[in-house]
Amino acid sequence: MAFATHFVTLTLLALLAWAANAQLSPTFYGTSCPNLQSIVRSVMIQAVNNEPRMGASILRLFFHDCFVNGCDGSILLDDTATFTGEKNAFPNQNSIRGTEVIDMIKTRVEAACNGTVSCADILALAARDGVFLLRGPSWTVPLGRRDARTASQSDANSQIPAPFSPLSTLISMFAAKGLSARDMTALSGGHTVGQARCTNFRTHIYNDTNIDPRFASIRRANCPTMGGDNNLAPLDIQTPNLFGNNYYQNLVSRRGLLHSDQELFNGGSQDALVRSYASNGGLFSNDFAAAMVRMSNISPLTGTNGEIRRNCKNVN
Ligand code: HEM
Ligand SMILES: *[C@@H]1O[C@H](CO)[C@@H](O)[C@H](O)[C@H]1NC(C)=O
Ligand SMILES: *[C@@H]1O[C@H](CO)[C@@H](O)[C@H](O)[C@H]1NC(C)=O
């Protein structure tokens, strides 16, 4: 009796997990495009060797794809005379990088497996590889996403969190995507790599009180109160090209670059977790990888929905 009940419960749980994942599976292209993962990896190795920041840029591209109506490649679509995409939404314009790397991977993948692999799946794999190549954790990517035939600039403007957001807004914007506060704090660790523009951290370094004053003065040197909007600073002051838990150590010493970063260590609900990640790099790596898989499962198009785009820049 106990065994039978247990068995039924497990079967139900397995079914629920399967339904939540729709038809995504790590072996989706196992026979239709067996070399997919090695093609993505080889182009990413070249791109990251050429410029380490590219690993960071492609990770961010994936985040901005997934948060706007799911991981459906919508961010990769170019604007045309009759189509408004997401590339010029406020969080993306003059800021997102790396679409040309995804386009290059797509060209190689098309040559090997014409019309088979979505741009959305290529981006999910490339983001994983970017993190790994910067010495971060790796994870198995569920595959089978299809590409959107639409995009939404207004959703990109309203659903991607802003660097000025308070903690409560960060938590609620991730909750709106089915991600917990813990996922949000782990995924923010993406800011262990890459760069931000002065316009996104100026108010924080001049007007916030939850900041180390010596750190603020270092950052003010290259981010004046007026002008220099595009001047860059590393999101992680310690090792901007290495993926690790230094980001959380920075937060504990009040050296987060963005207001939104420092909100995770502001005397509020995420302080204890930030301290745990700061002292336990393995815990951060495990939580980050698991949260990336959850983010990569946001509202995929599967079955006959969407399409397999021939060119990531345009709908077929
Ligand atoms: C929690 C809310 C988040 C906010 C408010 C936020 C905001 C930002 C901002 C303002 C920048 C700099 C953009 C620029 O100045 O051009 C940035 C960069 C970046 N973000 Fe986030 N972000 C968030 C979460 C995430 C997540 C979840 C990831 C990935 C898991 C991520 C990965 C990155 C990376 C890697 C960069 C550097 C990109 C590069 O150097 O090209 N961010 N983010
Ligand atoms: C891929 O297939 C499409 C039609 O399905 C064809 O137009 C195109 O030329 C093919 N490309 C390559 C590289 O074979
Ligand atoms: C700092 O706050 C003051 C007073 O609200 C404001 O006038 C000023 O523009 C702010 N400076 C920056 C760099 O945000």
Short mmCIF file of C-alpha atoms and ligand atoms in Angstrom, two decimals:
data_model
loop_
_atom_site.label_atom_id
_atom_site.label_comp_id
_atom_site.label_asym_id
_atom_site.label_seq_id
_atom_site.Cartn_x
_atom_site.Cartn_y
_atom_site.Cartn_z
CA MET A 1 0.00 0.00 0.00
CA ALA A 2 2.70 2.47 1.04
CA PHE A 3 4.74 1.37 -1.94
CA ALA A 4 1.82 1.78 -4.33
CA THR A 5 1.03 5.28 -3.04
CA HIS A 6 4.66 6.27 -3.32
CA PHE A 7 4.85 4.93 -6.87
CA VAL A 8 1.75 6.85 -7.94
CA THR A 9 3.14 10.04 -6.38
CA LEU A 10 6.46 9.67 -8.14
CA THR A 11 4.74 8.98 -11.46
CA LEU A 12 2.60 12.07 -11.02
CA LEU A 13 5.64 14.17 -10.16
CA ALA A 14 7.48 12.88 -13.23
CA LEU A 15 4.48 13.71 -15.41
CA LEU A 16 4.21 17.20 -13.93
CA ALA A 17 7.91 17.82 -14.50
CA TRP A 18 7.57 16.62 -18.08
CA ALA A 19 4.53 18.83 -18.71
CA ALA A 20 6.26 21.89 -17.22
CA ASN A 21 9.17 21.32 -19.60
CA ALA A 22 6.91 20.83 -22.62
CA GLN A 23 9.03 18.88 -25.09
CA LEU A 24 12.48 20.21 -24.25
CA SER A 25 15.12 17.50 -24.01
CA PRO A 26 18.94 17.54 -23.98
CA THR A 27 18.97 14.96 -26.81
CA PHE A 28 16.45 16.78 -29.04
CA TYR A 29 18.96 17.08 -31.94
CA GLY A 30 20.79 13.83 -31.14
CA THR A 31 20.11 12.33 -34.55
CA SER A 32 19.03 15.40 -36.56
CA CYS A 33 22.16 17.47 -35.80
CA PRO A 34 24.69 15.38 -33.89
CA ASN A 35 27.51 17.95 -34.24
CA LEU A 36 25.47 20.90 -32.97
CA GLN A 37 27.15 21.22 -29.57
CA SER A 38 30.69 20.94 -30.95
CA ILE A 39 29.95 23.58 -33.61
CA VAL A 40 28.62 26.00 -30.98
CA ARG A 41 31.56 25.27 -28.69
CA SER A 42 34.19 25.83 -31.39
CA VAL A 43 32.80 29.22 -32.47
CA MET A 44 32.47 30.28 -28.82
CA ILE A 45 36.08 29.27 -28.09
CA GLN A 46 37.21 31.51 -30.97
CA ALA A 47 34.98 34.40 -29.90
CA VAL A 48 35.99 34.28 -26.20
CA ASN A 49 39.69 33.85 -27.02
CA ASN A 50 39.42 36.87 -29.26
CA GLU A 51 37.60 38.91 -26.59
CA PRO A 52 36.80 37.43 -23.16
CA ARG A 53 33.97 39.92 -22.62
CA MET A 54 32.03 38.16 -25.39
CA GLY A 55 31.26 35.30 -22.99
CA ALA A 56 29.56 37.84 -20.74
CA SER A 57 27.78 39.63 -23.58
CA ILE A 58 26.20 36.42 -24.86
CA LEU A 59 25.09 35.41 -21.36
CA ARG A 60 23.28 38.73 -21.08
CA LEU A 61 21.77 38.32 -24.57
CA PHE A 62 20.21 35.05 -23.43
CA PHE A 63 18.79 36.66 -20.24
CA HIS A 64 17.23 39.43 -22.32
CA ASP A 65 15.79 36.88 -24.75
CA CYS A 66 14.24 34.70 -22.04
CA PHE A 67 12.69 37.56 -20.05
CA VAL A 68 10.70 38.87 -23.01
CA ASN A 69 7.99 36.30 -23.79
CA GLY A 70 10.29 33.34 -23.25
CA CYS A 71 13.52 31.97 -24.70
CA ASP A 72 12.40 32.23 -28.32
CA GLY A 73 15.20 34.06 -30.14
CA SER A 74 13.07 37.21 -30.37
CA ILE A 75 15.98 39.43 -29.31
CA LEU A 76 17.95 38.37 -32.41
CA LEU A 77 15.46 39.87 -34.89
CA ASP A 78 16.46 43.06 -36.69
CA ASP A 79 14.13 46.01 -37.09
CA THR A 80 12.88 46.50 -40.65
CA ALA A 81 10.58 49.02 -42.32
CA THR A 82 7.61 46.86 -41.36
CA PHE A 83 8.84 45.11 -38.21
CA THR A 84 9.89 46.47 -34.81
CA GLY A 85 12.11 44.08 -32.90
CA GLU A 86 13.69 44.25 -29.44
CA LYS A 87 17.23 45.34 -30.32
CA ASN A 88 16.32 49.01 -29.88
CA ALA A 89 14.36 48.65 -26.65
CA PHE A 90 15.81 50.78 -23.86
CA PRO A 91 17.66 47.94 -22.02
CA ASN A 92 19.17 46.71 -25.33
CA GLN A 93 19.93 49.75 -27.45
CA ASN A 94 23.61 50.67 -27.54
CA SER A 95 24.13 47.93 -24.97
CA ILE A 96 23.56 44.34 -26.09
CA ARG A 97 26.48 42.69 -27.84
CA GLY A 98 27.25 39.41 -29.56
CA THR A 99 24.38 38.89 -32.00
CA GLU A 100 27.01 38.63 -34.76
CA VAL A 101 28.53 35.62 -32.94
CA ILE A 102 25.14 33.90 -32.80
CA ASP A 103 24.65 34.66 -36.51
CA MET A 104 28.07 33.11 -37.25
CA ILE A 105 27.19 29.97 -35.29
CA LYS A 106 23.87 29.78 -37.15
CA THR A 107 25.67 29.90 -40.50
CA ARG A 108 27.90 26.98 -39.46
CA VAL A 109 24.96 25.03 -38.05
CA GLU A 110 22.91 25.57 -41.22
CA ALA A 111 25.80 24.24 -43.30
CA ALA A 112 25.81 21.06 -41.18
CA CYS A 113 22.06 20.60 -40.53
CA ASN A 114 19.98 22.78 -42.82
CA GLY A 115 16.69 24.02 -41.38
CA THR A 116 16.89 21.96 -38.18
CA VAL A 117 18.19 23.97 -35.21
CA SER A 118 16.49 27.06 -33.79
CA CYS A 119 18.28 30.32 -33.05
CA ALA A 120 16.77 30.15 -29.54
CA ASP A 121 18.55 26.83 -28.86
CA ILE A 122 21.83 28.11 -30.34
CA LEU A 123 21.68 31.09 -27.95
CA ALA A 124 20.95 28.81 -24.95
CA LEU A 125 24.00 26.66 -25.78
CA ALA A 126 26.25 29.64 -26.53
CA ALA A 127 25.37 31.26 -23.17
CA ARG A 128 26.26 28.04 -21.35
CA ASP A 129 29.56 27.82 -23.26
CA GLY A 130 30.40 31.49 -22.59
CA VAL A 131 30.12 30.95 -18.83
CA PHE A 132 32.13 27.72 -18.99
CA LEU A 133 34.90 29.30 -21.10
CA LEU A 134 35.26 32.07 -18.49
CA ARG A 135 35.96 29.25 -15.97
CA GLY A 136 32.42 29.12 -14.61
CA PRO A 137 30.17 26.10 -14.08
CA SER A 138 28.60 24.05 -16.86
CA TRP A 139 25.17 22.43 -17.17
CA THR A 140 23.12 20.32 -19.54
CA VAL A 141 20.90 22.47 -21.79
CA PRO A 142 17.40 21.16 -22.54
CA LEU A 143 16.75 21.69 -26.28
CA GLY A 144 13.84 21.86 -28.69
CA ARG A 145 12.87 25.53 -28.46
CA ARG A 146 11.51 27.02 -31.65
CA ASP A 147 11.93 30.60 -32.88
CA ALA A 148 9.38 33.35 -32.47
CA ARG A 149 7.83 34.97 -35.51
CA THR A 150 7.16 38.08 -33.41
CA ALA A 151 9.00 40.34 -31.01
CA SER A 152 7.88 43.02 -28.57
CA GLN A 153 9.82 46.19 -28.00
CA SER A 154 7.32 47.34 -25.38
CA ASP A 155 7.61 44.07 -23.43
CA ALA A 156 11.40 44.38 -23.61
CA ASN A 157 11.03 47.86 -22.12
CA SER A 158 8.74 46.74 -19.32
CA GLN A 159 9.85 43.17 -18.43
CA ILE A 160 13.64 43.46 -18.18
CA PRO A 161 14.65 44.84 -14.77
CA ALA A 162 16.40 48.23 -14.64
CA PRO A 163 19.67 48.98 -12.82
CA PHE A 164 17.75 51.51 -10.72
CA SER A 165 15.26 48.90 -9.45
CA PRO A 166 14.81 48.35 -5.71
CA LEU A 167 15.04 44.82 -4.26
CA SER A 168 11.25 44.41 -4.11
CA THR A 169 10.97 45.10 -7.85
CA LEU A 170 13.82 42.73 -8.71
CA ILE A 171 12.11 39.97 -6.74
CA SER A 172 8.70 40.60 -8.30
CA MET A 173 10.03 40.83 -11.88
CA PHE A 174 11.74 37.44 -11.51
CA ALA A 175 8.65 36.01 -9.79
CA ALA A 176 6.66 37.09 -12.84
CA LYS A 177 8.86 34.67 -14.84
CA GLY A 178 8.44 31.82 -12.34
CA LEU A 179 11.84 32.41 -10.73
CA SER A 180 12.36 32.64 -6.96
CA ALA A 181 14.18 35.35 -5.03
CA ARG A 182 16.99 32.82 -4.56
CA ASP A 183 17.14 32.28 -8.35
CA MET A 184 17.25 36.06 -8.80
CA THR A 185 20.16 36.45 -6.40
CA ALA A 186 22.03 33.52 -7.97
CA LEU A 187 21.42 34.72 -11.54
CA SER A 188 22.56 38.24 -10.66
CA GLY A 189 25.93 36.53 -10.17
CA GLY A 190 26.14 36.81 -13.96
CA HIS A 191 27.56 40.21 -13.04
CA THR A 192 30.78 38.48 -12.03
CA VAL A 193 31.78 39.11 -15.66
CA GLY A 194 31.33 41.92 -18.17
CA GLN A 195 31.05 45.69 -18.19
CA ALA A 196 28.48 48.42 -17.65
CA ARG A 197 28.17 51.96 -18.98
CA CYS A 198 28.44 55.02 -16.78
CA THR A 199 24.85 56.03 -17.52
CA ASN A 200 23.71 52.89 -15.70
CA PHE A 201 25.69 53.42 -12.50
CA ARG A 202 26.16 57.21 -12.26
CA THR A 203 23.42 57.83 -9.72
CA HIS A 204 24.67 54.91 -7.61
CA ILE A 205 28.25 56.22 -7.34
CA TYR A 206 27.24 59.85 -6.74
CA ASN A 207 24.04 59.68 -4.73
CA ASP A 208 23.66 56.32 -2.99
CA THR A 209 24.71 55.79 0.62
CA ASN A 210 24.92 51.97 0.50
CA ILE A 211 28.35 52.09 -1.20
CA ASP A 212 32.00 52.03 -0.09
CA PRO A 213 33.10 55.70 -0.50
CA ARG A 214 36.57 54.71 -1.75
CA PHE A 215 34.97 52.49 -4.40
CA ALA A 216 32.62 55.33 -5.38
CA SER A 217 35.53 57.72 -5.85
CA ILE A 218 37.46 55.18 -8.00
CA ARG A 219 34.43 54.81 -10.27
CA ARG A 220 33.72 58.57 -10.40
CA ALA A 221 37.14 59.10 -11.99
CA ASN A 222 35.87 57.64 -15.27
CA CYS A 223 32.16 58.47 -14.93
CA PRO A 224 31.62 62.23 -14.62
CA THR A 225 28.34 63.74 -13.40
CA MET A 226 27.66 64.89 -16.96
CA GLY A 227 28.96 63.31 -20.18
CA GLY A 228 30.84 60.05 -20.60
CA ASP A 229 27.59 58.08 -20.64
CA ASN A 230 29.21 55.18 -22.51
CA ASN A 231 32.39 54.98 -20.41
CA LEU A 232 32.79 51.41 -19.22
CA ALA A 233 33.55 49.94 -15.81
CA PRO A 234 33.75 46.25 -14.83
CA LEU A 235 30.72 44.85 -13.02
CA ASP A 236 33.19 42.84 -10.87
CA ILE A 237 36.06 45.06 -9.70
CA GLN A 238 38.21 41.98 -8.94
CA THR A 239 38.19 39.63 -11.96
CA PRO A 240 35.88 40.90 -14.76
CA ASN A 241 36.90 38.10 -17.15
CA LEU A 242 36.66 35.22 -14.69
CA PHE A 243 33.35 33.69 -13.66
CA GLY A 244 33.32 33.16 -9.88
CA ASN A 245 31.80 34.29 -6.59
CA ASN A 246 33.81 37.53 -6.31
CA TYR A 247 30.66 39.46 -7.22
CA TYR A 248 29.14 38.53 -3.84
CA GLN A 249 32.35 39.39 -1.98
CA ASN A 250 32.14 42.81 -3.63
CA LEU A 251 28.55 43.22 -2.45
CA VAL A 252 29.53 42.39 1.15
CA SER A 253 32.22 45.11 0.95
CA ARG A 254 29.66 47.47 -0.68
CA ARG A 255 31.43 47.54 -4.01
CA GLY A 256 28.52 46.54 -6.24
CA LEU A 257 28.58 48.63 -9.44
CA LEU A 258 24.85 48.96 -10.10
CA HIS A 259 22.26 50.15 -7.62
CA SER A 260 20.40 46.88 -8.37
CA ASP A 261 23.52 44.86 -7.48
CA GLN A 262 23.93 46.50 -4.10
CA GLU A 263 20.21 46.06 -3.39
CA LEU A 264 20.99 42.34 -2.86
CA PHE A 265 23.06 43.34 0.18
CA ASN A 266 21.21 46.26 1.74
CA GLY A 267 20.18 44.92 5.13
CA GLY A 268 17.25 43.07 3.53
CA SER A 269 16.08 39.57 2.72
CA GLN A 270 18.99 38.52 0.45
CA ASP A 271 21.88 39.47 2.79
CA ALA A 272 22.29 35.98 4.26
CA LEU A 273 22.33 34.31 0.84
CA VAL A 274 24.83 36.87 -0.49
CA ARG A 275 27.11 36.07 2.46
CA SER A 276 26.76 32.33 1.75
CA TYR A 277 27.67 32.76 -1.92
CA ALA A 278 30.56 35.08 -0.98
CA SER A 279 32.08 32.41 1.25
CA ASN A 280 31.08 29.29 -0.69
CA GLY A 281 31.90 29.38 -4.40
CA GLY A 282 30.64 25.81 -4.91
CA LEU A 283 27.21 26.69 -3.54
CA PHE A 284 27.02 29.65 -5.93
CA SER A 285 28.11 27.55 -8.94
CA ASN A 286 25.48 24.89 -8.23
CA ASP A 287 22.69 27.40 -7.65
CA PHE A 288 23.67 29.45 -10.71
CA ALA A 289 23.68 26.41 -13.01
CA ALA A 290 20.30 25.18 -11.71
CA ALA A 291 18.79 28.67 -12.02
CA MET A 292 20.12 29.00 -15.58
CA VAL A 293 18.27 25.81 -16.53
CA ARG A 294 15.08 27.19 -14.95
CA MET A 295 15.52 30.50 -16.80
CA SER A 296 16.17 28.62 -20.06
CA ASN A 297 12.81 26.85 -19.64
CA ILE A 298 10.74 30.07 -19.61
CA SER A 299 7.83 29.70 -22.07
CA PRO A 300 9.56 27.88 -24.94
CA LEU A 301 7.77 27.56 -28.27
CA THR A 302 7.54 23.85 -29.06
CA GLY A 303 5.78 21.43 -31.39
CA THR A 304 4.37 23.33 -34.34
CA ASN A 305 4.49 26.76 -32.65
CA GLY A 306 6.95 29.29 -34.03
CA GLU A 307 9.46 28.20 -36.68
CA ILE A 308 13.07 27.23 -37.30
CA ARG A 309 14.42 30.53 -38.59
CA ARG A 310 16.79 30.29 -41.56
CA ASN A 311 18.54 33.49 -40.53
CA CYS A 312 18.42 34.59 -36.90
CA LYS A 313 17.98 38.24 -37.94
CA ASN A 314 14.69 37.75 -39.79
CA VAL A 315 11.53 35.68 -39.61
CA ASN A 316 11.25 33.24 -42.54
C1 HEM B 1 18.71 41.35 -11.58
C2 HEM B 1 18.43 42.23 -12.52
C3 HEM B 1 19.44 42.72 -13.51
C4 HEM B 1 19.67 44.02 -13.84
C5 HEM B 1 18.96 45.23 -13.28
C6 HEM B 1 20.74 44.03 -14.80
C7 HEM B 1 21.25 45.17 -15.40
C8 HEM B 1 22.38 45.21 -16.18
C9 HEM B 1 22.97 46.41 -16.71
C10 HEM B 1 22.41 47.82 -16.56
C11 HEM B 1 24.09 46.06 -17.38
C12 HEM B 1 25.06 46.99 -18.11
C13 HEM B 1 24.51 47.33 -19.48
C14 HEM B 1 25.20 48.53 -20.09
O1 HEM B 1 25.66 49.39 -19.33
O2 HEM B 1 25.26 48.62 -21.33
C15 HEM B 1 24.21 44.63 -17.27
C16 HEM B 1 25.24 43.90 -17.81
C17 HEM B 1 25.31 42.53 -17.76
N1 HEM B 1 24.35 41.68 -17.25
FE1 HEM B 1 22.78 42.21 -16.12
N2 HEM B 1 21.14 42.75 -15.04
C18 HEM B 1 20.37 41.91 -14.28
C19 HEM B 1 20.43 40.54 -14.28
C20 HEM B 1 21.28 39.79 -15.05
C21 HEM B 1 21.19 38.36 -15.23
C22 HEM B 1 20.09 37.47 -14.63
C23 HEM B 1 22.23 38.00 -16.02
C24 HEM B 1 22.61 36.62 -16.53
C25 HEM B 1 22.39 35.51 -15.86
C26 HEM B 1 22.96 39.20 -16.34
C27 HEM B 1 24.12 39.24 -17.07
C28 HEM B 1 24.79 40.40 -17.40
C29 HEM B 1 26.11 40.41 -18.00
C30 HEM B 1 26.97 39.18 -18.29
C31 HEM B 1 26.43 41.75 -18.26
C32 HEM B 1 27.69 42.29 -18.94
C33 HEM B 1 27.45 42.28 -20.44
C34 HEM B 1 28.64 42.77 -21.28
O3 HEM B 1 29.71 43.05 -20.77
O4 HEM B 1 28.44 42.89 -22.51
N3 HEM B 1 22.34 40.26 -15.77
N4 HEM B 1 23.16 44.14 -16.56
C1 LIG B 2 18.61 24.89 -47.04
O1 LIG B 2 17.31 24.52 -47.44
C2 LIG B 2 16.58 25.54 -48.10
C3 LIG B 2 15.20 25.03 -48.40
O2 LIG B 2 14.70 24.27 -47.38
C4 LIG B 2 17.31 25.98 -49.34
O3 LIG B 2 16.62 27.06 -49.90
C5 LIG B 2 18.70 26.39 -48.97
O4 LIG B 2 19.42 26.68 -50.14
C6 LIG B 2 19.42 25.30 -48.22
N1 LIG B 2 20.69 25.79 -47.79
C7 LIG B 2 21.79 25.05 -47.83
C8 LIG B 2 23.03 25.69 -47.30
O5 LIG B 2 21.81 23.93 -48.22
C1 LIG B 3 21.91 63.44 -7.09
O1 LIG B 3 20.76 63.92 -6.41
C2 LIG B 3 20.52 65.29 -6.62
C3 LIG B 3 19.37 65.71 -5.71
O2 LIG B 3 18.25 64.88 -5.94
C4 LIG B 3 20.22 65.56 -8.09
O3 LIG B 3 20.00 66.90 -8.35
C5 LIG B 3 21.43 65.08 -8.91
O4 LIG B 3 21.14 65.18 -10.29
C6 LIG B 3 21.79 63.64 -8.59
N1 LIG B 3 23.04 63.30 -9.26
C7 LIG B 3 23.21 62.20 -9.96
C8 LIG B 3 24.52 62.02 -10.62
O5 LIG B 3 22.34 61.36 -10.08
#
